[in-house]
mmCIF file of N, CA and C in Angstrom:
data_model
loop_
_atom_site.group_PDB
_atom_site.id
_atom_site.type_symbol
_atom_site.label_atom_id
_atom_site.label_comp_id
_atom_site.label_asym_id
_atom_site.label_seq_id
_atom_site.Cartn_x
_atom_site.Cartn_y
_atom_site.Cartn_z
ATOM 1 N N MET A 3 -23.687 24.129 49.476
ATOM 2 C CA MET A 3 -23.929 22.505 49.742
ATOM 3 C C MET A 3 -22.829 22.700 50.973
ATOM 4 N N ASP A 4 -22.964 21.469 51.968
ATOM 5 C CA ASP A 4 -22.160 21.068 52.808
ATOM 6 C C ASP A 4 -20.861 19.880 52.221
ATOM 7 N N SER A 5 -19.760 20.460 53.152
ATOM 8 C CA SER A 5 -18.852 19.370 52.604
ATOM 9 C C SER A 5 -18.693 18.214 53.188
ATOM 10 N N PRO A 6 -18.241 17.308 52.517
ATOM 11 C CA PRO A 6 -18.410 16.015 52.950
ATOM 12 C C PRO A 6 -17.667 15.592 54.040
ATOM 13 N N SER A 7 -18.399 14.356 54.699
ATOM 14 C CA SER A 7 -17.875 14.182 56.356
ATOM 15 C C SER A 7 -16.611 13.708 56.289
ATOM 16 N N PRO A 8 -15.874 13.822 57.516
ATOM 17 C CA PRO A 8 -14.281 13.775 57.760
ATOM 18 C C PRO A 8 -14.372 12.214 57.541
ATOM 19 N N GLU A 9 -15.224 11.155 57.821
ATOM 20 C CA GLU A 9 -15.401 9.520 57.691
ATOM 21 C C GLU A 9 -15.041 9.456 56.306
ATOM 22 N N LEU A 10 -15.982 10.237 55.439
ATOM 23 C CA LEU A 10 -15.959 9.857 53.869
ATOM 24 C C LEU A 10 -14.386 10.372 53.481
ATOM 25 N N ASP A 11 -13.763 11.547 53.746
ATOM 26 C CA ASP A 11 -12.820 11.799 53.485
ATOM 27 C C ASP A 11 -11.513 10.643 53.760
ATOM 28 N N GLN A 12 -11.610 10.021 54.905
ATOM 29 C CA GLN A 12 -10.573 9.024 55.255
ATOM 30 C C GLN A 12 -10.656 7.826 54.413
ATOM 31 N N SER A 13 -12.152 7.471 54.075
ATOM 32 C CA SER A 13 -11.995 6.418 53.408
ATOM 33 C C SER A 13 -11.944 6.469 51.907
ATOM 34 N N LEU A 14 -12.123 7.630 51.298
ATOM 35 C CA LEU A 14 -11.373 8.169 50.158
ATOM 36 C C LEU A 14 -10.012 8.177 50.036
ATOM 37 N N GLN A 15 -9.324 8.608 51.168
ATOM 38 C CA GLN A 15 -7.968 8.862 51.268
ATOM 39 C C GLN A 15 -7.353 7.396 51.186
ATOM 40 N N GLY A 16 -7.968 6.369 51.428
ATOM 41 C CA GLY A 16 -7.505 4.826 51.515
ATOM 42 C C GLY A 16 -7.127 4.565 49.941
ATOM 43 N N LEU A 17 -8.342 4.990 49.146
ATOM 44 C CA LEU A 17 -8.272 4.586 47.811
ATOM 45 C C LEU A 17 -7.080 5.333 46.827
ATOM 46 N N LEU A 18 -6.687 6.382 47.441
ATOM 47 C CA LEU A 18 -6.081 7.211 46.775
ATOM 48 C C LEU A 18 -4.606 6.306 46.412
ATOM 49 N N SER A 19 -4.205 6.630 45.105
ATOM 50 C CA SER A 19 -2.980 5.878 44.839
ATOM 51 C C SER A 19 -1.835 6.934 44.380
ATOM 52 N N LEU A 20 -0.746 7.002 44.760
ATOM 53 C CA LEU A 20 0.251 7.858 44.753
ATOM 54 C C LEU A 20 1.415 7.426 43.478
ATOM 55 N N GLU A 21 0.899 6.079 43.009
ATOM 56 C CA GLU A 21 1.796 5.365 42.096
ATOM 57 C C GLU A 21 1.859 6.325 40.679
ATOM 58 N N THR A 22 3.182 6.218 39.979
ATOM 59 C CA THR A 22 3.042 7.109 38.850
ATOM 60 C C THR A 22 3.352 5.873 37.780
ATOM 61 N N LEU A 23 2.730 5.655 36.764
ATOM 62 C CA LEU A 23 2.573 4.860 35.726
ATOM 63 C C LEU A 23 3.735 5.483 34.856
ATOM 64 N N ASP A 24 4.800 4.434 34.636
ATOM 65 C CA ASP A 24 5.727 4.950 33.551
ATOM 66 C C ASP A 24 5.517 4.008 32.492
ATOM 67 N N ARG A 25 5.413 4.604 31.182
ATOM 68 C CA ARG A 25 5.243 3.495 29.873
ATOM 69 C C ARG A 25 6.530 3.272 29.273
ATOM 70 N N ALA A 26 7.714 3.424 29.864
ATOM 71 C CA ALA A 26 8.669 3.339 29.452
ATOM 72 C C ALA A 26 9.141 2.006 29.277
ATOM 73 N N SER A 27 8.250 0.879 29.995
ATOM 74 C CA SER A 27 8.583 -0.513 30.006
ATOM 75 C C SER A 27 8.066 -1.111 29.063
ATOM 76 N N PRO A 28 8.742 -1.913 28.080
ATOM 77 C CA PRO A 28 7.756 -2.567 27.050
ATOM 78 C C PRO A 28 7.365 -3.851 27.771
ATOM 79 N N ASP A 29 7.582 -4.162 28.737
ATOM 80 C CA ASP A 29 7.236 -5.512 29.597
ATOM 81 C C ASP A 29 5.352 -5.324 29.956
ATOM 82 N N LEU A 30 5.592 -3.978 30.593
ATOM 83 C CA LEU A 30 4.137 -3.868 31.207
ATOM 84 C C LEU A 30 3.394 -3.226 30.280
ATOM 85 N N TRP A 31 3.969 -2.577 29.167
ATOM 86 C CA TRP A 31 3.164 -1.570 28.339
ATOM 87 C C TRP A 31 3.512 -1.812 27.096
ATOM 88 N N PRO A 32 3.217 -3.398 26.217
ATOM 89 C CA PRO A 32 3.616 -3.778 25.009
ATOM 90 C C PRO A 32 3.003 -2.681 24.177
ATOM 91 N N GLU A 33 3.526 -2.352 22.879
ATOM 92 C CA GLU A 33 2.594 -1.540 21.948
ATOM 93 C C GLU A 33 1.555 -2.345 21.075
ATOM 94 N N GLN A 34 0.647 -1.987 21.020
ATOM 95 C CA GLN A 34 -0.630 -2.600 20.554
ATOM 96 C C GLN A 34 0.002 -2.792 18.968
ATOM 97 N N ILE A 35 0.348 -2.066 18.187
ATOM 98 C CA ILE A 35 0.869 -2.012 16.769
ATOM 99 C C ILE A 35 2.258 -1.568 16.849
ATOM 100 N N PRO A 36 3.005 -2.418 16.159
ATOM 101 C CA PRO A 36 4.846 -1.760 16.322
ATOM 102 C C PRO A 36 4.566 -0.759 15.427
ATOM 103 N N GLY A 37 5.577 0.032 15.981
ATOM 104 C CA GLY A 37 5.832 1.124 15.399
ATOM 105 C C GLY A 37 4.852 2.340 15.443
ATOM 106 N N VAL A 38 3.773 2.482 16.144
ATOM 107 C CA VAL A 38 3.168 3.266 16.496
ATOM 108 C C VAL A 38 3.768 4.257 17.224
ATOM 109 N N SER A 39 4.343 4.123 18.129
ATOM 110 C CA SER A 39 4.972 4.754 19.211
ATOM 111 C C SER A 39 5.908 5.927 18.340
ATOM 112 N N ASP A 40 6.885 5.408 17.348
ATOM 113 C CA ASP A 40 7.733 6.198 16.711
ATOM 114 C C ASP A 40 7.100 7.143 15.881
ATOM 115 N N PHE A 41 5.888 6.799 15.225
ATOM 116 C CA PHE A 41 5.005 7.530 14.659
ATOM 117 C C PHE A 41 4.626 8.427 14.924
ATOM 118 N N ALA A 42 3.975 8.493 15.804
ATOM 119 C CA ALA A 42 3.379 9.306 17.075
ATOM 120 C C ALA A 42 4.464 10.285 17.310
ATOM 121 N N SER A 43 5.707 9.888 17.716
ATOM 122 C CA SER A 43 6.557 10.905 17.968
ATOM 123 C C SER A 43 6.914 11.935 16.959
ATOM 124 N N LEU A 44 6.768 11.624 15.674
ATOM 125 C CA LEU A 44 6.963 12.188 14.467
ATOM 126 C C LEU A 44 6.337 13.501 14.108
ATOM 127 N N THR A 45 4.882 12.838 14.582
ATOM 128 C CA THR A 45 3.690 13.974 14.202
ATOM 129 C C THR A 45 3.669 14.961 15.238
ATOM 130 N N ALA A 46 3.203 16.229 14.777
ATOM 131 C CA ALA A 46 3.281 17.017 15.766
ATOM 132 C C ALA A 46 2.135 17.068 16.633
ATOM 133 N N SER A 47 2.052 17.203 17.420
ATOM 134 C CA SER A 47 1.063 17.347 18.536
ATOM 135 C C SER A 47 0.270 18.724 18.443
ATOM 136 N N PRO A 48 -1.110 18.938 18.644
ATOM 137 C CA PRO A 48 -2.008 19.990 18.455
ATOM 138 C C PRO A 48 -1.540 20.727 19.797
ATOM 139 N N TYR A 49 -0.700 20.228 21.051
ATOM 140 C CA TYR A 49 -0.355 21.075 22.152
ATOM 141 C C TYR A 49 1.321 21.541 22.099
ATOM 142 N N THR A 50 1.937 21.028 20.996
ATOM 143 C CA THR A 50 2.993 21.726 21.187
ATOM 144 C C THR A 50 3.411 22.529 19.663
ATOM 145 N N GLN A 51 3.489 23.613 19.505
ATOM 146 C CA GLN A 51 3.725 24.314 18.333
ATOM 147 C C GLN A 51 4.826 24.318 17.828
ATOM 148 N N SER A 52 5.153 23.845 16.635
ATOM 149 C CA SER A 52 6.529 23.699 15.662
ATOM 150 C C SER A 52 6.331 25.000 14.703
ATOM 151 N N ASN A 53 7.573 25.925 14.540
ATOM 152 C CA ASN A 53 7.752 26.808 13.644
ATOM 153 C C ASN A 53 8.249 26.148 12.373
ATOM 154 N N SER A 54 8.709 25.068 12.623
ATOM 155 C CA SER A 54 9.850 24.514 11.561
ATOM 156 C C SER A 54 8.321 23.812 10.446
ATOM 157 N N PRO A 55 8.851 23.684 9.284
ATOM 158 C CA PRO A 55 7.852 22.892 8.240
ATOM 159 C C PRO A 55 8.236 21.484 8.164
ATOM 160 N N PRO A 56 7.470 20.545 7.679
ATOM 161 C CA PRO A 56 7.820 19.285 8.074
ATOM 162 C C PRO A 56 8.641 19.090 7.077
ATOM 163 N N LYS A 57 9.375 17.782 7.139
ATOM 164 C CA LYS A 57 10.381 17.578 6.206
ATOM 165 C C LYS A 57 10.258 17.411 5.153
ATOM 166 N N TRP A 58 8.922 16.600 4.741
ATOM 167 C CA TRP A 58 8.579 16.196 3.334
ATOM 168 C C TRP A 58 8.424 17.337 2.676
ATOM 169 N N LEU A 59 7.881 18.885 3.325
ATOM 170 C CA LEU A 59 7.314 19.802 2.537
ATOM 171 C C LEU A 59 8.718 20.625 1.913
ATOM 172 N N ASN A 60 9.976 19.952 2.633
ATOM 173 C CA ASN A 60 11.433 20.907 1.762
ATOM 174 C C ASN A 60 11.619 20.111 0.608
ATOM 175 N N ASP A 61 10.894 19.118 0.102
ATOM 176 C CA ASP A 61 11.369 18.475 -0.965
ATOM 177 C C ASP A 61 10.607 18.862 -2.248
ATOM 178 N N LEU A 62 9.389 19.400 -2.139
ATOM 179 C CA LEU A 62 8.551 19.723 -2.823
ATOM 180 C C LEU A 62 8.892 21.307 -3.602
ATOM 181 N N GLU A 63 8.860 21.417 -5.196
ATOM 182 C CA GLU A 63 9.203 22.566 -5.808
ATOM 183 C C GLU A 63 7.659 23.039 -5.722
ATOM 184 N N LYS A 64 7.794 24.460 -6.377
ATOM 185 C CA LYS A 64 6.756 25.285 -6.422
ATOM 186 C C LYS A 64 5.491 24.409 -7.292
ATOM 187 N N ASP A 65 5.842 23.930 -8.392
ATOM 188 C CA ASP A 65 4.654 23.513 -9.131
ATOM 189 C C ASP A 65 4.038 22.325 -8.446
ATOM 190 N N ASP A 66 4.840 21.658 -7.356
ATOM 191 C CA ASP A 66 4.153 20.566 -6.426
ATOM 192 C C ASP A 66 3.285 21.200 -5.543
ATOM 193 N N MET A 67 3.693 22.600 -4.986
ATOM 194 C CA MET A 67 2.972 23.320 -3.761
ATOM 195 C C MET A 67 2.001 23.903 -4.426
ATOM 196 N N ASP A 68 1.729 24.374 -5.714
ATOM 197 C CA ASP A 68 0.704 24.750 -6.376
ATOM 198 C C ASP A 68 -0.458 23.576 -6.875
ATOM 199 N N MET A 69 -0.060 22.394 -7.342
ATOM 200 C CA MET A 69 -0.757 21.275 -7.206
ATOM 201 C C MET A 69 -1.610 21.180 -6.065
ATOM 202 N N LEU A 70 -0.877 20.754 -5.072
ATOM 203 C CA LEU A 70 -1.503 20.524 -3.480
ATOM 204 C C LEU A 70 -2.484 21.856 -3.357
ATOM 205 N N GLN A 71 -1.950 22.793 -3.359
ATOM 206 C CA GLN A 71 -3.129 24.253 -3.214
ATOM 207 C C GLN A 71 -4.097 24.120 -3.864
ATOM 208 N N GLU A 72 -3.855 23.572 -5.281
ATOM 209 C CA GLU A 72 -5.685 23.478 -6.154
ATOM 210 C C GLU A 72 -6.240 22.212 -5.573
ATOM 211 N N PHE A 73 -5.536 21.001 -5.193
ATOM 212 C CA PHE A 73 -6.497 20.075 -4.712
ATOM 213 C C PHE A 73 -6.798 20.071 -3.470
ATOM 214 N N GLY A 74 -6.416 20.793 -2.704
ATOM 215 C CA GLY A 74 -6.982 21.146 -1.457
ATOM 216 C C GLY A 74 -8.099 22.241 -1.351
ATOM 217 N N SER A 75 -8.142 22.964 -2.348
ATOM 218 C CA SER A 75 -9.277 23.914 -2.761
ATOM 219 C C SER A 75 -10.427 23.253 -3.225
ATOM 220 N N LEU A 76 -10.335 22.045 -3.850
ATOM 221 C CA LEU A 76 -11.338 21.172 -4.391
ATOM 222 C C LEU A 76 -12.356 20.916 -3.330
ATOM 223 N N THR A 77 -13.529 20.522 -3.968
ATOM 224 C CA THR A 77 -14.741 20.190 -3.115
ATOM 225 C C THR A 77 -14.534 18.476 -3.179
ATOM 226 N N THR A 78 -14.968 17.802 -2.419
ATOM 227 C CA THR A 78 -15.023 16.470 -2.728
ATOM 228 C C THR A 78 -15.412 15.972 -3.985
ATOM 229 N N SER A 79 -16.262 16.346 -4.617
ATOM 230 C CA SER A 79 -16.844 15.770 -5.819
ATOM 231 C C SER A 79 -16.046 16.400 -6.918
ATOM 232 N N GLN A 80 -15.415 17.501 -6.831
ATOM 233 C CA GLN A 80 -14.525 17.831 -7.723
ATOM 234 C C GLN A 80 -13.367 17.226 -7.669
ATOM 235 N N LEU A 81 -12.837 16.722 -6.394
ATOM 236 C CA LEU A 81 -11.837 15.716 -6.500
ATOM 237 C C LEU A 81 -11.730 14.654 -6.606
ATOM 238 N N MET A 82 -13.097 14.092 -6.719
ATOM 239 C CA MET A 82 -13.376 12.650 -7.184
ATOM 240 C C MET A 82 -13.480 12.545 -8.706
ATOM 241 N N GLU A 83 -13.746 13.824 -9.478
ATOM 242 C CA GLU A 83 -13.972 14.004 -10.694
ATOM 243 C C GLU A 83 -12.352 14.061 -11.140
ATOM 244 N N LYS A 84 -11.582 14.557 -10.494
ATOM 245 C CA LYS A 84 -10.281 14.871 -10.892
ATOM 246 C C LYS A 84 -9.605 13.467 -10.725
ATOM 247 N N VAL A 85 -9.804 12.663 -9.953
ATOM 248 C CA VAL A 85 -9.251 11.436 -9.614
ATOM 249 C C VAL A 85 -9.866 10.354 -10.721
ATOM 250 N N ARG A 86 -11.001 10.513 -11.030
ATOM 251 C CA ARG A 86 -11.730 9.732 -12.266
ATOM 252 C C ARG A 86 -10.820 10.069 -13.611
ATOM 253 N N GLY A 87 -10.537 11.415 -13.758
ATOM 254 C CA GLY A 87 -10.139 11.679 -15.026
ATOM 255 C C GLY A 87 -8.335 11.074 -14.811
ATOM 256 N N LEU A 88 -7.874 11.311 -13.948
ATOM 257 C CA LEU A 88 -6.360 10.599 -14.110
ATOM 258 C C LEU A 88 -6.363 8.966 -14.074
ATOM 259 N N GLN A 89 -7.385 8.432 -13.431
ATOM 260 C CA GLN A 89 -7.747 6.896 -13.620
ATOM 261 C C GLN A 89 -7.864 6.678 -15.150
ATOM 262 N N ASN A 90 -8.619 7.421 -15.859
ATOM 263 C CA ASN A 90 -9.164 7.273 -17.425
ATOM 264 C C ASN A 90 -7.591 7.722 -18.010
ATOM 265 N N LEU A 91 -7.006 8.427 -17.893
ATOM 266 C CA LEU A 91 -5.976 8.847 -18.363
ATOM 267 C C LEU A 91 -4.843 7.767 -18.506
ATOM 268 N N ALA A 92 -4.657 7.117 -17.201
ATOM 269 C CA ALA A 92 -3.684 6.051 -16.830
ATOM 270 C C ALA A 92 -3.894 4.994 -17.716
ATOM 271 N N PHE A 93 -5.412 4.725 -17.919
ATOM 272 C CA PHE A 93 -6.001 3.454 -18.596
ATOM 273 C C PHE A 93 -5.675 3.759 -20.158
ATOM 274 N N GLN A 94 -5.579 4.866 -20.407
ATOM 275 C CA GLN A 94 -5.537 5.094 -21.978
ATOM 276 C C GLN A 94 -4.118 4.968 -22.411
ATOM 277 N N LEU A 95 -3.437 5.451 -21.585
ATOM 278 C CA LEU A 95 -1.853 5.044 -21.794
ATOM 279 C C LEU A 95 -1.428 3.655 -21.674
ATOM 280 N N GLY A 96 -2.069 3.027 -20.831
ATOM 281 C CA GLY A 96 -1.961 1.804 -20.896
ATOM 282 C C GLY A 96 -2.372 1.222 -22.160
ATOM 283 N N LEU A 97 -3.463 1.627 -22.613
ATOM 284 C CA LEU A 97 -3.612 1.015 -24.140
ATOM 285 C C LEU A 97 -2.912 1.457 -24.924
ATOM 286 N N ASP A 98 -2.726 2.701 -25.126
ATOM 287 C CA ASP A 98 -1.617 3.091 -25.983
ATOM 288 C C ASP A 98 -0.233 2.428 -26.136
ATOM 289 N N GLU A 99 0.186 2.116 -24.861
ATOM 290 C CA GLU A 99 1.540 1.289 -24.547
ATOM 291 C C GLU A 99 1.023 -0.043 -25.261
ATOM 292 N N ALA A 100 0.364 -0.748 -24.920
ATOM 293 C CA ALA A 100 0.096 -2.224 -25.639
ATOM 294 C C ALA A 100 0.125 -1.987 -27.037
ATOM 295 N N ARG A 101 -0.941 -0.976 -27.603
ATOM 296 C CA ARG A 101 -0.715 -0.979 -28.871
ATOM 297 C C ARG A 101 0.821 -0.730 -29.468
ATOM 298 N N GLU A 102 1.328 0.064 -29.052
ATOM 299 C CA GLU A 102 2.864 0.273 -29.389
ATOM 300 C C GLU A 102 3.638 -1.103 -29.320
ATOM 301 N N MET A 103 3.446 -1.895 -28.495
ATOM 302 C CA MET A 103 4.236 -2.986 -28.109
ATOM 303 C C MET A 103 3.981 -4.019 -29.086
ATOM 304 N N THR A 104 2.865 -4.025 -29.313
ATOM 305 C CA THR A 104 2.238 -5.080 -30.212
ATOM 306 C C THR A 104 2.589 -4.653 -31.850
ATOM 307 N N ARG A 105 2.596 -3.249 -32.007
ATOM 308 C CA ARG A 105 3.113 -2.945 -33.299
ATOM 309 C C ARG A 105 4.454 -3.206 -33.220
ATOM 310 N N GLY A 106 5.306 -2.940 -32.295
ATOM 311 C CA GLY A 106 7.012 -3.044 -32.417
ATOM 312 C C GLY A 106 7.054 -4.640 -32.649
ATOM 313 N N LYS A 107 6.248 -5.446 -32.142
ATOM 314 C CA LYS A 107 6.582 -6.917 -32.160
ATOM 315 C C LYS A 107 6.376 -7.501 -33.647
ATOM 316 N N PHE A 108 5.304 -6.795 -34.188
ATOM 317 C CA PHE A 108 5.053 -7.150 -35.512
ATOM 318 C C PHE A 108 6.119 -6.757 -36.529
ATOM 319 N N LEU A 109 6.570 -5.543 -35.974
ATOM 320 C CA LEU A 109 7.679 -5.057 -36.828
ATOM 321 C C LEU A 109 9.002 -5.687 -36.612
ATOM 322 N N SER A 110 8.974 -6.412 -35.716
ATOM 323 C CA SER A 110 10.032 -7.041 -35.232
ATOM 324 C C SER A 110 11.312 -6.077 -34.731
ATOM 325 N N ILE A 111 10.697 -5.066 -34.242
ATOM 326 C CA ILE A 111 11.680 -4.128 -33.612
ATOM 327 C C ILE A 111 12.099 -4.489 -32.221
ATOM 328 N N LEU A 112 11.612 -5.241 -31.532
ATOM 329 C CA LEU A 112 11.962 -5.694 -30.339
ATOM 330 C C LEU A 112 12.518 -7.186 -30.385
ATOM 331 N N ASP A 113 12.922 -7.793 -31.564
ATOM 332 C CA ASP A 113 13.665 -8.957 -31.637
ATOM 333 C C ASP A 113 14.744 -8.751 -30.895
ATOM 334 N N LYS A 114 15.575 -9.849 -30.097
ATOM 335 C CA LYS A 114 16.465 -9.898 -29.588
ATOM 336 C C LYS A 114 17.662 -10.053 -30.665
ATOM 337 N N SER A 115 17.647 -10.829 -31.591
ATOM 338 C CA SER A 115 18.665 -11.182 -32.446
ATOM 339 C C SER A 115 18.778 -9.784 -33.564
ATOM 340 N N SER A 116 18.036 -9.194 -33.633
ATOM 341 C CA SER A 116 18.080 -7.920 -34.245
ATOM 342 C C SER A 116 18.701 -6.824 -33.892
ATOM 343 N N SER A 117 18.816 -6.990 -32.268
ATOM 344 C CA SER A 117 19.527 -5.836 -31.631
ATOM 345 C C SER A 117 21.144 -5.462 -31.933
ATOM 346 N N GLY A 118 21.683 -6.656 -32.359
ATOM 347 C CA GLY A 118 23.327 -6.572 -32.923
ATOM 348 C C GLY A 118 23.249 -6.067 -33.956
ATOM 349 N N ARG A 119 22.509 -6.052 -34.873
ATOM 350 C CA ARG A 119 22.284 -5.647 -36.229
ATOM 351 C C ARG A 119 21.856 -4.222 -36.624
ATOM 352 N N ARG A 120 22.463 -3.829 -37.518
ATOM 353 C CA ARG A 120 21.877 -2.362 -37.845
ATOM 354 C C ARG A 120 21.530 -2.238 -39.240
#
């Protein structure tokens, strides 16, 4: 294929801008959502390799890591079933706590005046 004509090259040269756009100015480039730039700088870029584990990973114990591994190996339906089971357990615990609070009220265990007596 033939190279473009010299006249076309000169007209394109007139359109070329050598200006560099620096995003450091908050007046020229305001953040769309405040804090996104800070968050983006914390996350690892796929282009930069980091050999150190994330900070939140240091606070986890072996049991926590095992649980994360278990949840990561579940399929979507298995994970939803696990979440449903946890929701049912939390609901059951709430009912048990309400029952015990009602029982304590009827037995006057939680009465303020009886807290000083033995």
